[in-house]
CSV table of C-alpha atoms in Angstrom, one decimal:
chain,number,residue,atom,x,y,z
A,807,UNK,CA,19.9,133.7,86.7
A,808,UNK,CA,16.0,135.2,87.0
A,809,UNK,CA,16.2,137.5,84.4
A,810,UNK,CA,17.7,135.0,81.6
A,811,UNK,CA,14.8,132.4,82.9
A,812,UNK,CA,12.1,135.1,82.5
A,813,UNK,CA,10.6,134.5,85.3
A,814,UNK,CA,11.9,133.9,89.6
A,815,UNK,CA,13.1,130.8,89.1
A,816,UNK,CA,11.9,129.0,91.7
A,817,UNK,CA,9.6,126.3,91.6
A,818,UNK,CA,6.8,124.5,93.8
A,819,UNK,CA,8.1,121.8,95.5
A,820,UNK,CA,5.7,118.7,96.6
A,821,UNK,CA,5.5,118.0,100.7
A,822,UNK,CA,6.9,115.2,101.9
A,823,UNK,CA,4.3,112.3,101.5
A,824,UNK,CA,2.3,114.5,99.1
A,825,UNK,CA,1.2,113.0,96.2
A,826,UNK,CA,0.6,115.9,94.4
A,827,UNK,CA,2.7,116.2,91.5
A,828,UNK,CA,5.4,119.2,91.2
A,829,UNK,CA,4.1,122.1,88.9
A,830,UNK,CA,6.0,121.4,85.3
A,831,UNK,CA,4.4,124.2,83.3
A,832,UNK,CA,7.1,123.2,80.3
A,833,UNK,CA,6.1,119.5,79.8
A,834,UNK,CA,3.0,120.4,78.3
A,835,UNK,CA,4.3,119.9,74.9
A,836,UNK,CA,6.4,116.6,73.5
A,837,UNK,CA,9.2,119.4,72.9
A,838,UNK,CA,9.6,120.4,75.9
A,839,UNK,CA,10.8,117.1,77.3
A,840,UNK,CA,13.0,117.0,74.6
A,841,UNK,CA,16.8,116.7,74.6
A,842,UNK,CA,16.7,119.7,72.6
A,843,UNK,CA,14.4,121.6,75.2
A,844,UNK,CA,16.6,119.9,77.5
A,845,UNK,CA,19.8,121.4,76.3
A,846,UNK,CA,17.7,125.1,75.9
A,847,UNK,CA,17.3,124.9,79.5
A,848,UNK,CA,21.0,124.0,80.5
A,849,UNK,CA,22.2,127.3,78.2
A,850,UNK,CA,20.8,129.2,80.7
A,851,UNK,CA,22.6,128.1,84.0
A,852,UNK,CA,24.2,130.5,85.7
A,853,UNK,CA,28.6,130.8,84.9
A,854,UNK,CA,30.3,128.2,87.1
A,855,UNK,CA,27.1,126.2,88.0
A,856,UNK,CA,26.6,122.4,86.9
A,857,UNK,CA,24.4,122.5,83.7
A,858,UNK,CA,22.3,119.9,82.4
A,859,UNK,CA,25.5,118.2,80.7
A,860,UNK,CA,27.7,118.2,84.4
A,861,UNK,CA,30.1,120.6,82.4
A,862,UNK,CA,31.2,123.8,85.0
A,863,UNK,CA,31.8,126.9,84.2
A,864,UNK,CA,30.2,127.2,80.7
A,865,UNK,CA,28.7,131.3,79.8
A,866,UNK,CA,26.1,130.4,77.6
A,867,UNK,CA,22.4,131.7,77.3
A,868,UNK,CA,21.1,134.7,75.8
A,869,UNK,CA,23.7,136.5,73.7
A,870,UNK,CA,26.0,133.8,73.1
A,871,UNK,CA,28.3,134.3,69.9
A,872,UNK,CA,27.4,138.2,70.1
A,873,UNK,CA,30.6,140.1,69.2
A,874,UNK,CA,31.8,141.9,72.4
A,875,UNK,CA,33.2,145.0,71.8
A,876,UNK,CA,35.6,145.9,73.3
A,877,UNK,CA,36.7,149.1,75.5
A,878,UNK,CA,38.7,151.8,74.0
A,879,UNK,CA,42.1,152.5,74.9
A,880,UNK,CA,42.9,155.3,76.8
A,881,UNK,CA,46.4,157.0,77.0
A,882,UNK,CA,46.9,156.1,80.4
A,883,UNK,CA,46.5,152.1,79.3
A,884,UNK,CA,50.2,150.5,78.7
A,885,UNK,CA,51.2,150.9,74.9
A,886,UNK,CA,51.3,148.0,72.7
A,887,UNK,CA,54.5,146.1,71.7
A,888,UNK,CA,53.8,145.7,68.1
A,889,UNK,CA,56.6,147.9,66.4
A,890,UNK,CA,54.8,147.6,62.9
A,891,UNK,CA,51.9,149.9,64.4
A,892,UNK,CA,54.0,153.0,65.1
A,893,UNK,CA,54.7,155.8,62.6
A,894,UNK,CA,57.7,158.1,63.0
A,895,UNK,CA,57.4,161.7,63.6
A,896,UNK,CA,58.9,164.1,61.4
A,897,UNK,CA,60.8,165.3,64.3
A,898,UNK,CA,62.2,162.0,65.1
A,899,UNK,CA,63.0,161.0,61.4
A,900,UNK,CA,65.0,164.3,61.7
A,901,UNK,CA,67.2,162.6,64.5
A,902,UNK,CA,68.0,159.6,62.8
A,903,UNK,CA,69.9,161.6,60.2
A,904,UNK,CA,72.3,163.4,62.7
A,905,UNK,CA,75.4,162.5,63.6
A,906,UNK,CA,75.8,161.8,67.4
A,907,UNK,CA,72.5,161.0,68.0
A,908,UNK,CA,72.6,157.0,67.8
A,909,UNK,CA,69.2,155.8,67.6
A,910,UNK,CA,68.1,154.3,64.3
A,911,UNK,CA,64.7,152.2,63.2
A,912,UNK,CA,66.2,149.0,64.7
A,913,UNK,CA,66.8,150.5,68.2
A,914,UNK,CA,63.2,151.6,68.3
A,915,UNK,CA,61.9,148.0,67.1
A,916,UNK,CA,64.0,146.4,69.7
A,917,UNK,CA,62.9,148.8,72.5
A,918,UNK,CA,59.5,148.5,71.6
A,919,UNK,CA,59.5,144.9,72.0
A,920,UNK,CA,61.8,144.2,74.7
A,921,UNK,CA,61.9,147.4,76.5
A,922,UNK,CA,61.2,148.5,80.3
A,923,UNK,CA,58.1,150.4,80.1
A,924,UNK,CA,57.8,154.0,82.2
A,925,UNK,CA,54.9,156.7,82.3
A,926,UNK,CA,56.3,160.5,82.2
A,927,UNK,CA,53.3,162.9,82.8
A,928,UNK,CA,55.0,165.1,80.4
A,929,UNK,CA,56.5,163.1,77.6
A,930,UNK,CA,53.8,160.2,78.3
A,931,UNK,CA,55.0,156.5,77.8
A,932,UNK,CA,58.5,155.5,77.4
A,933,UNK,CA,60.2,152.5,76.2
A,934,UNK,CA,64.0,152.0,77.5
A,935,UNK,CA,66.2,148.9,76.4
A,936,UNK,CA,70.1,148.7,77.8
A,937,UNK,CA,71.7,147.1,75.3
A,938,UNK,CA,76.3,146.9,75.6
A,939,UNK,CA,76.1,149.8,78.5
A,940,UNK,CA,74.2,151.8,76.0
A,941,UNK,CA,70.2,152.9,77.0
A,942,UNK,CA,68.2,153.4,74.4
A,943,UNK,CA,65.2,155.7,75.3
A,944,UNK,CA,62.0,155.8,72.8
A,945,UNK,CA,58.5,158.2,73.6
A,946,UNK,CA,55.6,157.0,72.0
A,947,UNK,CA,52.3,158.4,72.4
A,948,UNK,CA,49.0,158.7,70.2
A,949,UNK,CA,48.7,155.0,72.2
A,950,UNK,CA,45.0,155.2,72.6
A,951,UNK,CA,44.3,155.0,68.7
A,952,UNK,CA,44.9,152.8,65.8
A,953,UNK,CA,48.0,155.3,64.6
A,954,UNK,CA,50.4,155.2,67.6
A,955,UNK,CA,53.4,157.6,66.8
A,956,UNK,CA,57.6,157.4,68.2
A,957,UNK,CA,57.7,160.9,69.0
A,958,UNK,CA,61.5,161.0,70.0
A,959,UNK,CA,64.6,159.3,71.3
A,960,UNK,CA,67.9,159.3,72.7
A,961,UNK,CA,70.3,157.4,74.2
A,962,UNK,CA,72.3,157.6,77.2
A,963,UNK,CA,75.5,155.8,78.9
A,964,UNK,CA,74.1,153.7,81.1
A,965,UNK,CA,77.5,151.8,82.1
A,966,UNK,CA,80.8,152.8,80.1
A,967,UNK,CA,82.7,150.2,81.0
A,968,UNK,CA,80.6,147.9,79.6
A,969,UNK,CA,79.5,150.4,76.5
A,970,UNK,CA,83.5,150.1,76.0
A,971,UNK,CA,83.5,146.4,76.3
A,972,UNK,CA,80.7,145.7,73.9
A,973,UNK,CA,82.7,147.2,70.9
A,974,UNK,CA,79.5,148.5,69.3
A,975,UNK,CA,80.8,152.1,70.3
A,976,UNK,CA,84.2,153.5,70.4
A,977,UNK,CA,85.4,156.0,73.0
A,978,UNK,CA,84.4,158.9,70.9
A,979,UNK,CA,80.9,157.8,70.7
A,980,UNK,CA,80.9,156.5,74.5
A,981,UNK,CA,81.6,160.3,75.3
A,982,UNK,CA,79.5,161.8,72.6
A,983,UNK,CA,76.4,160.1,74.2
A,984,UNK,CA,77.7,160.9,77.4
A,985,UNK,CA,78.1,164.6,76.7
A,986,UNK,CA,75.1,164.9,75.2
A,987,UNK,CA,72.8,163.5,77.8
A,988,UNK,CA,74.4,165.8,80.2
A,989,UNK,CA,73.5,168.9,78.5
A,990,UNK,CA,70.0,167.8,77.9
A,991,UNK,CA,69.6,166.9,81.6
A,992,UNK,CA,69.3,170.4,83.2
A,993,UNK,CA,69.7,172.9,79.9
A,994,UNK,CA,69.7,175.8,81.6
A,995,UNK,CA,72.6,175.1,84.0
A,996,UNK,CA,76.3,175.4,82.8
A,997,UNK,CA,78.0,171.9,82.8
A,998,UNK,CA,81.7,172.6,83.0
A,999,UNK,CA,82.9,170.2,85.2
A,1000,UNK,CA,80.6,167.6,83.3
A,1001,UNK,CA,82.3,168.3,79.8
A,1002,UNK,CA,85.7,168.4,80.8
A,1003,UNK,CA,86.1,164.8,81.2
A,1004,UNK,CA,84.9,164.1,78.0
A,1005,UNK,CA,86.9,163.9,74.2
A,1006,UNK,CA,84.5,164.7,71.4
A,1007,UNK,CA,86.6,164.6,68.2
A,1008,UNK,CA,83.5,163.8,65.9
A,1009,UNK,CA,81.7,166.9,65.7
A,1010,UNK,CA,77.8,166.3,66.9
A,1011,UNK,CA,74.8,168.9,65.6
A,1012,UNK,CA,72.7,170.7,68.6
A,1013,UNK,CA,70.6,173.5,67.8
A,1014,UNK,CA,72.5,173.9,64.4
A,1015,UNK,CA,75.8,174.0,65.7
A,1016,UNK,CA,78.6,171.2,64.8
A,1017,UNK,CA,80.2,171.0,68.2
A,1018,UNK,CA,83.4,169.3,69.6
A,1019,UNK,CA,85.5,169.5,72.5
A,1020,UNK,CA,89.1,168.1,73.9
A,1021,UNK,CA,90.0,166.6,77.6
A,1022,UNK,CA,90.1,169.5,80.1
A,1023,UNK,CA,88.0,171.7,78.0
A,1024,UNK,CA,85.1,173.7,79.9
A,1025,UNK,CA,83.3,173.8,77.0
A,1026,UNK,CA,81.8,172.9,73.9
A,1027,UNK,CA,82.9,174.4,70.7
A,1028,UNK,CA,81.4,175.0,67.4
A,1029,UNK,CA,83.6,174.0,64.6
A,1030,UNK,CA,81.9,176.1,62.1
A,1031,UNK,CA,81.1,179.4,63.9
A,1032,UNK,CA,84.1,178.6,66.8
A,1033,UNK,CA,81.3,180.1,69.6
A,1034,UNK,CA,81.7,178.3,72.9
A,1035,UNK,CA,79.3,177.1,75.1
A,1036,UNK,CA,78.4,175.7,79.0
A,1037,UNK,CA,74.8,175.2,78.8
A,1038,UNK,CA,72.3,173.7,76.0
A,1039,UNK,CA,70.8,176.9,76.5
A,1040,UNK,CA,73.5,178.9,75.2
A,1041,UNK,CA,73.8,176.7,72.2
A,1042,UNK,CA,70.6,176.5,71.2
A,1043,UNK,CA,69.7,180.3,72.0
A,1044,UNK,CA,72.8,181.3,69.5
A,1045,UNK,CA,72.3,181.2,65.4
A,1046,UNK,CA,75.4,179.1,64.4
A,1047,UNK,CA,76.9,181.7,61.3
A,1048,UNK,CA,79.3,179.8,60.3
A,1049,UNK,CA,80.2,179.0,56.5
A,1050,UNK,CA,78.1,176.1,56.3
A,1051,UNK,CA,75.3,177.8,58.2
A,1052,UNK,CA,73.3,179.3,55.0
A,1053,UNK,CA,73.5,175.8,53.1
């Protein structure tokens, strides 16, 4: 390469029969016919050229063993699958102490690591690990810096015959995830037909309500306040006042 050579890099080659000599302005000193000079001169072959020792393929030459640095992340770039570099939200700490909500520290360390990734424009980068018929879904974001965050997570029924089969789960919970999911899928729409099928004998908090519902029910009910509801909407747009409401 010319410009690591300082100079064109070519030189004067004799005619045939000439017996001029060919111009070797670096042999004017003992050094320069060196090995050392020798091995000077190979550093600066040009990446996947023969150098002066036959070895291919060698990046040497000015700026050898100068740290690169590297380029910085961006939030578009793939997040990393170190779990040890995420902090939890206060948000998402919130979740792991509510009943229904199935997602603990080991979930998010296992979907982290093993998980299909997926890019949301709005949520940003998700992680999502089936695990017994179960999905677990984790959002990260913050993936550009040294401080990544889990922002949230939930879980969803991905096959219930198999959720059922694993035995991690029993039917309650199976239909509590199930339930769940539903309403948070469209939120503004009533769900009737969607809670019905389900049995939810374990109440499970949403928007401050401790709801529950039977087999054939259209609804959800709060077992503190008794309000019914169709829609996430309704539940979360409605103060639960029940007795436990004001502790």
């Amino acid at each position: 390469m010319a410009s690591r050579q300082g100079g064109s890099g070519a030189e004067e080659v004799p005619r045939p029969g000439s017996t001029e000599r060919r111009t070797a302005p670096h042999t004017a000193s003992p050094e320069a016919a060196s090995p050392e000079a020798d091995r000077r001169r190979a550093s600066t072959a040009r990446p996947g050229s023969p150098d002066a020792t036959g070895t291919r393929g060698r990046t040497t030459g000015p700026g050898r063993g100068r740290s690169i640095r590297p380029r910085s992340r961006t939030p578009e770039d793939p997040p990393l699958r170190d779990p040890g570099l995420y902090a939890l939200t206060n948000h998402f700490r919130e979740r792991l102490e509510q009943p229904g909500r199935y997602v603990s520290t080991r979930t998010v360390t296992e979907a982290i690591r093993r998980g299909q990734l997926r890019w949301n424009r709005t949520d940003g980068w998700r992680f999502a690990l089936v695990d017994g018929g179960i999905r677990f879904v984790v959002v990260v974001s913050d993936t550009e810096t040294d401080s990544p965050v889990v922002v949230t997570g939930w879980t969803e029924v991905a096959d219930r015959e198999a959720a059922l089969e694993a035995g991690r789960f029993d039917p309650v919970d199976v239909d509590t995830i199930g339930l769940r999911a539903a309403l948070s899928e469209t939120p503004e729409t009533t769900i009737p037909d969607r809670i019905r099928p389900r049995a939810v004998t374990r109440p499970f908090v949403v928007g401050g309500h401790r709801l529950e519902t039977d087999p054939g029910e259209p609804f959800v009910r709060c077992v503190e306040c008794g309000c019914r509801f169709r829609s996430k909407e309704a539940i979360t747009s409605r103060r639960c006042r029940g007795p436990s409401a004001g502790r």
